[in-house]
């Protein structure tokens, strides 16, 4: 194990259950924005769309359309740093007898223990559509821990339970079929591919009905300032149009290329 990871794991030793193989953990400490930055993003009225425009200007294309990963409830919104998990198909599927069954290796509660309130659990399951990567028991643990939400590039189950508890969840789809013995964790807090977008641990995940977007961790302050300025400009333009101002006057408020 990397000695840095070993040192970062030490404070959690008493609470870990041995469900997450230490050799698969790339890091424990991740960058996390201040509470003020998080609240600033939450206050943006058009969350993902305005930030997508800002990132386009900066040369980043990290938007994931809502049709690719959908929210369980349309009113869901999400703002939080990503704790990343990568899953893969097991190499030896479970047999029918208990003697052949393998111990599930999906990380379980240890993933939650290594997360903080406000984090987003981000699971790269390679788009698997025939088994669940996340279900009701884990949802209860995540909700109790105070995580901001869960994003799964794969399927989830127990959707009604998640809706009732108010947990914000995005996924490719739903299935009643368990992922235990079919999927396993292969990396924790490494680089993941979510809906065709590369995400690093600590990147700020934003989500609403339009979709999801990842803000690189080192850009969260700058992107927020730009997004707040863009939001103010858009409001001024909307006010101008609603007042019935002449088109040229409205265009002077916000250039057409920003519409």
Tab-separated table of C-alpha atoms in Angstrom:
chain	number	residue	atom	x	y	z
A	1	UNK	CA	0.000	0.000	0.000
A	2	UNK	CA	1.130	3.550	-0.709
A	3	UNK	CA	2.542	4.906	2.586
A	4	UNK	CA	0.627	8.179	2.089
A	5	UNK	CA	-2.649	6.261	1.775
A	6	UNK	CA	-1.732	4.152	4.802
A	7	UNK	CA	-1.197	7.313	6.853
A	8	UNK	CA	-4.482	8.820	5.644
A	9	UNK	CA	-6.365	5.618	6.553
A	10	UNK	CA	-4.987	5.486	10.100
A	11	UNK	CA	-7.617	7.805	11.681
A	12	UNK	CA	-10.405	5.594	10.281
A	13	UNK	CA	-8.948	2.249	11.390
A	14	UNK	CA	-11.419	1.681	14.230
A	15	UNK	CA	-14.435	2.260	11.964
A	16	UNK	CA	-13.426	0.347	8.829
A	17	UNK	CA	-14.916	-3.111	8.344
A	18	UNK	CA	-12.378	-4.494	5.877
A	19	UNK	CA	-14.884	-4.357	2.999
A	20	UNK	CA	-12.732	-2.078	0.887
A	21	UNK	CA	-9.367	-3.653	-0.023
A	22	UNK	CA	-6.655	-1.142	1.002
A	23	UNK	CA	-4.597	-1.867	-2.126
A	24	UNK	CA	-7.455	-0.447	-4.227
A	25	UNK	CA	-7.520	2.914	-2.432
A	26	UNK	CA	-5.696	5.611	-4.374
A	27	UNK	CA	-6.249	8.406	-1.871
A	28	UNK	CA	-8.361	9.310	1.144
A	29	UNK	CA	-7.886	13.061	1.445
A	30	UNK	CA	-9.498	14.937	-1.453
A	31	UNK	CA	-9.904	18.667	-2.148
A	32	UNK	CA	-13.203	20.036	-0.834
A	33	UNK	CA	-14.569	23.554	-1.422
A	34	UNK	CA	-15.521	25.814	1.467
A	35	UNK	CA	-19.108	25.949	2.678
A	36	UNK	CA	-19.413	29.447	1.176
A	37	UNK	CA	-18.425	28.162	-2.274
A	38	UNK	CA	-20.938	25.303	-2.028
A	39	UNK	CA	-23.713	27.732	-1.064
A	40	UNK	CA	-22.731	30.025	-3.914
A	41	UNK	CA	-23.246	27.244	-6.445
A	42	UNK	CA	-26.522	26.181	-4.818
A	43	UNK	CA	-27.826	29.739	-5.246
A	44	UNK	CA	-27.356	29.704	-9.043
A	45	UNK	CA	-30.857	29.532	-10.590
A	46	UNK	CA	-29.768	27.705	-13.764
A	47	UNK	CA	-27.120	25.546	-12.189
A	48	UNK	CA	-25.676	23.184	-14.791
A	49	UNK	CA	-26.392	25.238	-17.905
A	50	UNK	CA	-24.674	28.427	-16.775
A	51	UNK	CA	-21.658	26.482	-15.472
A	52	UNK	CA	-21.465	24.462	-18.706
A	53	UNK	CA	-21.135	27.738	-20.629
A	54	UNK	CA	-18.374	28.957	-18.321
A	55	UNK	CA	-16.437	25.701	-18.667
A	56	UNK	CA	-16.843	25.864	-22.455
A	57	UNK	CA	-15.157	29.274	-22.361
A	58	UNK	CA	-12.329	27.752	-20.308
A	59	UNK	CA	-11.903	24.811	-22.693
A	60	UNK	CA	-13.500	22.076	-20.559
A	61	UNK	CA	-16.287	19.816	-21.805
A	62	UNK	CA	-17.490	17.931	-18.722
A	63	UNK	CA	-21.268	18.006	-19.190
A	64	UNK	CA	-23.301	14.784	-18.954
A	65	UNK	CA	-26.783	15.085	-20.542
A	66	UNK	CA	-29.800	14.245	-18.418
A	67	UNK	CA	-30.868	11.684	-21.017
A	68	UNK	CA	-27.696	9.707	-20.354
A	69	UNK	CA	-27.812	9.758	-16.547
A	70	UNK	CA	-31.251	10.648	-15.210
A	71	UNK	CA	-32.357	11.900	-11.788
A	72	UNK	CA	-34.797	9.782	-9.795
A	73	UNK	CA	-36.884	12.920	-9.233
A	74	UNK	CA	-36.940	15.915	-11.620
A	75	UNK	CA	-36.674	18.485	-8.819
A	76	UNK	CA	-33.351	17.077	-7.545
A	77	UNK	CA	-30.312	19.339	-7.385
A	78	UNK	CA	-26.778	18.360	-6.484
A	79	UNK	CA	-23.655	20.233	-5.411
A	80	UNK	CA	-20.715	18.459	-3.787
A	81	UNK	CA	-17.147	17.138	-4.216
A	82	UNK	CA	-16.814	13.693	-5.792
A	83	UNK	CA	-15.699	10.587	-3.922
A	84	UNK	CA	-15.047	8.193	-6.794
A	85	UNK	CA	-15.596	4.446	-7.047
A	86	UNK	CA	-14.840	2.202	-10.028
A	87	UNK	CA	-16.558	-1.162	-10.377
A	88	UNK	CA	-16.019	-3.987	-12.860
A	89	UNK	CA	-17.609	-7.299	-13.740
A	90	UNK	CA	-16.403	-10.094	-11.450
A	91	UNK	CA	-14.017	-12.533	-13.122
A	92	UNK	CA	-15.610	-15.554	-11.472
A	93	UNK	CA	-19.420	-15.323	-11.284
A	94	UNK	CA	-21.135	-16.884	-8.299
A	95	UNK	CA	-22.306	-20.496	-8.503
A	96	UNK	CA	-25.635	-21.842	-7.281
A	97	UNK	CA	-24.454	-23.503	-4.065
A	98	UNK	CA	-23.230	-21.727	-0.968
A	99	UNK	CA	-19.897	-23.543	-1.295
A	100	UNK	CA	-19.280	-21.638	-4.529
A	101	UNK	CA	-20.475	-18.261	-3.427
A	102	UNK	CA	-17.934	-15.472	-3.243
A	103	UNK	CA	-17.822	-12.718	-0.658
A	104	UNK	CA	-19.380	-9.532	-2.140
A	105	UNK	CA	-16.721	-6.929	-2.887
A	106	UNK	CA	-18.617	-3.712	-3.516
A	107	UNK	CA	-16.954	-1.746	-0.743
A	108	UNK	CA	-20.063	-1.523	1.424
A	109	UNK	CA	-20.060	0.842	4.379
A	110	UNK	CA	-16.319	1.469	4.181
A	111	UNK	CA	-16.948	3.783	1.236
A	112	UNK	CA	-19.304	5.829	3.391
A	113	UNK	CA	-16.864	5.855	6.318
A	114	UNK	CA	-14.195	7.394	4.077
A	115	UNK	CA	-16.615	10.073	2.834
A	116	UNK	CA	-17.696	13.274	4.541
A	117	UNK	CA	-21.084	14.978	4.831
A	118	UNK	CA	-21.702	16.962	1.646
A	119	UNK	CA	-19.706	14.610	-0.607
A	120	UNK	CA	-21.120	12.958	-3.720
A	121	UNK	CA	-20.587	9.208	-4.094
A	122	UNK	CA	-19.703	8.769	-7.762
A	123	UNK	CA	-19.770	5.187	-9.083
A	124	UNK	CA	-18.303	4.212	-12.454
A	125	UNK	CA	-19.864	0.836	-13.279
A	126	UNK	CA	-19.058	1.090	-16.977
A	127	UNK	CA	-22.715	1.633	-17.802
A	128	UNK	CA	-23.678	-1.892	-16.644
A	129	UNK	CA	-27.400	-2.280	-17.234
A	130	UNK	CA	-28.039	-5.815	-15.939
A	131	UNK	CA	-27.148	-5.499	-12.249
A	132	UNK	CA	-27.463	-2.895	-9.520
A	133	UNK	CA	-24.428	-0.967	-8.322
A	134	UNK	CA	-26.284	0.779	-5.498
A	135	UNK	CA	-29.387	-0.076	-3.470
A	136	UNK	CA	-31.548	0.760	-0.490
A	137	UNK	CA	-29.242	-0.329	2.335
A	138	UNK	CA	-26.321	1.709	1.020
A	139	UNK	CA	-28.731	4.571	0.329
A	140	UNK	CA	-29.744	4.574	3.988
A	141	UNK	CA	-26.093	4.732	5.067
A	142	UNK	CA	-25.291	7.500	2.589
A	143	UNK	CA	-28.344	9.516	3.628
A	144	UNK	CA	-27.580	9.076	7.336
A	145	UNK	CA	-24.005	10.213	6.773
A	146	UNK	CA	-25.288	13.414	5.154
A	147	UNK	CA	-23.802	12.937	1.684
A	148	UNK	CA	-25.156	15.314	-0.944
A	149	UNK	CA	-26.119	12.509	-3.310
A	150	UNK	CA	-25.100	9.606	-5.505
A	151	UNK	CA	-24.280	9.349	-9.217
A	152	UNK	CA	-24.057	5.901	-10.824
A	153	UNK	CA	-22.942	5.176	-14.381
A	154	UNK	CA	-24.896	1.954	-14.153
A	155	UNK	CA	-28.131	0.865	-12.488
A	156	UNK	CA	-29.630	1.277	-9.033
A	157	UNK	CA	-32.486	-0.470	-7.250
A	158	UNK	CA	-34.897	0.313	-4.393
A	159	UNK	CA	-35.708	3.574	-6.145
A	160	UNK	CA	-38.887	4.191	-4.175
A	161	UNK	CA	-37.007	3.959	-0.885
A	162	UNK	CA	-34.485	6.507	-2.137
A	163	UNK	CA	-37.245	8.869	-3.261
A	164	UNK	CA	-38.991	8.619	0.102
A	165	UNK	CA	-35.808	9.457	2.019
A	166	UNK	CA	-35.113	12.383	-0.335
A	167	UNK	CA	-31.716	11.134	-1.490
A	168	UNK	CA	-30.566	12.777	-4.731
A	169	UNK	CA	-29.593	10.000	-7.167
A	170	UNK	CA	-28.670	9.991	-10.860
A	171	UNK	CA	-28.222	6.736	-12.814
A	172	UNK	CA	-28.466	5.117	-16.240
A	173	UNK	CA	-31.450	3.072	-15.165
A	174	UNK	CA	-33.181	0.838	-12.655
A	175	UNK	CA	-33.115	-2.922	-12.099
A	176	UNK	CA	-34.260	-5.292	-9.344
A	177	UNK	CA	-31.236	-7.542	-9.976
A	178	UNK	CA	-28.512	-7.342	-7.338
A	179	UNK	CA	-24.937	-6.508	-8.233
A	180	UNK	CA	-23.559	-8.617	-5.390
A	181	UNK	CA	-21.344	-11.359	-6.862
A	182	UNK	CA	-21.752	-9.768	-10.317
A	183	UNK	CA	-19.866	-6.491	-9.855
A	184	UNK	CA	-16.941	-5.649	-7.616
A	185	UNK	CA	-14.996	-2.569	-6.653
A	186	UNK	CA	-11.600	-2.281	-8.340
A	187	UNK	CA	-10.560	1.243	-7.349
A	188	UNK	CA	-11.500	3.899	-4.788
A	189	UNK	CA	-10.774	7.604	-5.303
A	190	UNK	CA	-9.088	7.177	-8.652
A	191	UNK	CA	-9.959	8.711	-12.025
A	192	UNK	CA	-13.354	7.552	-13.320
A	193	UNK	CA	-15.340	7.822	-16.548
A	194	UNK	CA	-18.921	8.877	-15.900
A	195	UNK	CA	-21.163	9.053	-18.951
A	196	UNK	CA	-18.146	9.645	-21.188
A	197	UNK	CA	-16.715	12.376	-18.948
A	198	UNK	CA	-13.486	12.063	-16.965
A	199	UNK	CA	-13.936	12.945	-13.290
A	200	UNK	CA	-11.247	13.168	-10.605
A	201	UNK	CA	-11.815	12.764	-6.863
A	202	UNK	CA	-12.529	16.196	-5.431
A	203	UNK	CA	-14.019	17.605	-8.637
A	204	UNK	CA	-17.220	19.493	-7.826
A	205	UNK	CA	-20.297	17.632	-9.108
A	206	UNK	CA	-23.327	19.700	-10.062
A	207	UNK	CA	-26.675	18.214	-11.037
A	208	UNK	CA	-30.203	19.265	-11.936
A	209	UNK	CA	-32.906	18.226	-14.390
A	210	UNK	CA	-30.719	19.148	-17.390
A	211	UNK	CA	-27.952	16.753	-16.370
A	212	UNK	CA	-24.641	16.745	-14.556
A	213	UNK	CA	-21.391	18.630	-14.836
A	214	UNK	CA	-17.979	18.276	-13.184
A	215	UNK	CA	-16.032	21.397	-12.237
A	216	UNK	CA	-12.286	20.698	-11.900
A	217	UNK	CA	-11.314	21.094	-8.255
A	218	UNK	CA	-8.736	23.814	-8.945
A	219	UNK	CA	-11.268	25.947	-10.835
A	220	UNK	CA	-14.252	25.982	-8.466
A	221	UNK	CA	-13.632	29.534	-7.169
A	222	UNK	CA	-13.052	31.068	-10.602
A	223	UNK	CA	-15.981	29.247	-12.212
A	224	UNK	CA	-18.349	30.382	-9.465
A	225	UNK	CA	-17.326	34.042	-9.867
A	226	UNK	CA	-17.861	33.819	-13.623
A	227	UNK	CA	-21.174	32.005	-13.194
A	228	UNK	CA	-22.462	34.623	-10.765
A	229	UNK	CA	-21.504	37.402	-13.189
A	230	UNK	CA	-23.171	35.548	-16.089
A	231	UNK	CA	-26.324	35.024	-14.027
A	232	UNK	CA	-26.494	38.736	-13.242
A	233	UNK	CA	-26.071	39.559	-16.949
A	234	UNK	CA	-28.811	37.130	-17.959
A	235	UNK	CA	-31.185	38.598	-15.376
A	236	UNK	CA	-30.541	42.092	-16.718
A	237	UNK	CA	-31.304	40.876	-20.248
A	238	UNK	CA	-34.508	39.130	-19.150
A	239	UNK	CA	-35.623	42.304	-17.359
A	240	UNK	CA	-34.919	44.320	-20.516
A	241	UNK	CA	-36.922	41.959	-22.727
A	242	UNK	CA	-39.817	41.836	-20.276
A	243	UNK	CA	-39.895	45.647	-20.142
A	244	UNK	CA	-40.302	45.679	-23.903
A	245	UNK	CA	-37.016	47.502	-24.582
A	246	UNK	CA	-35.946	47.917	-28.186
A	247	UNK	CA	-33.936	44.926	-29.520
A	248	UNK	CA	-30.776	47.015	-29.852
A	249	UNK	CA	-31.092	48.093	-26.216
A	250	UNK	CA	-31.513	44.498	-25.101
A	251	UNK	CA	-28.534	43.424	-27.203
A	252	UNK	CA	-26.432	46.089	-25.488
A	253	UNK	CA	-27.188	44.516	-22.104
A	254	UNK	CA	-25.768	41.118	-23.097
A	255	UNK	CA	-24.016	40.366	-26.408
A	256	UNK	CA	-25.828	37.798	-28.645
A	257	UNK	CA	-22.977	35.295	-28.357
A	258	UNK	CA	-23.807	35.022	-24.630
A	259	UNK	CA	-27.500	34.245	-25.172
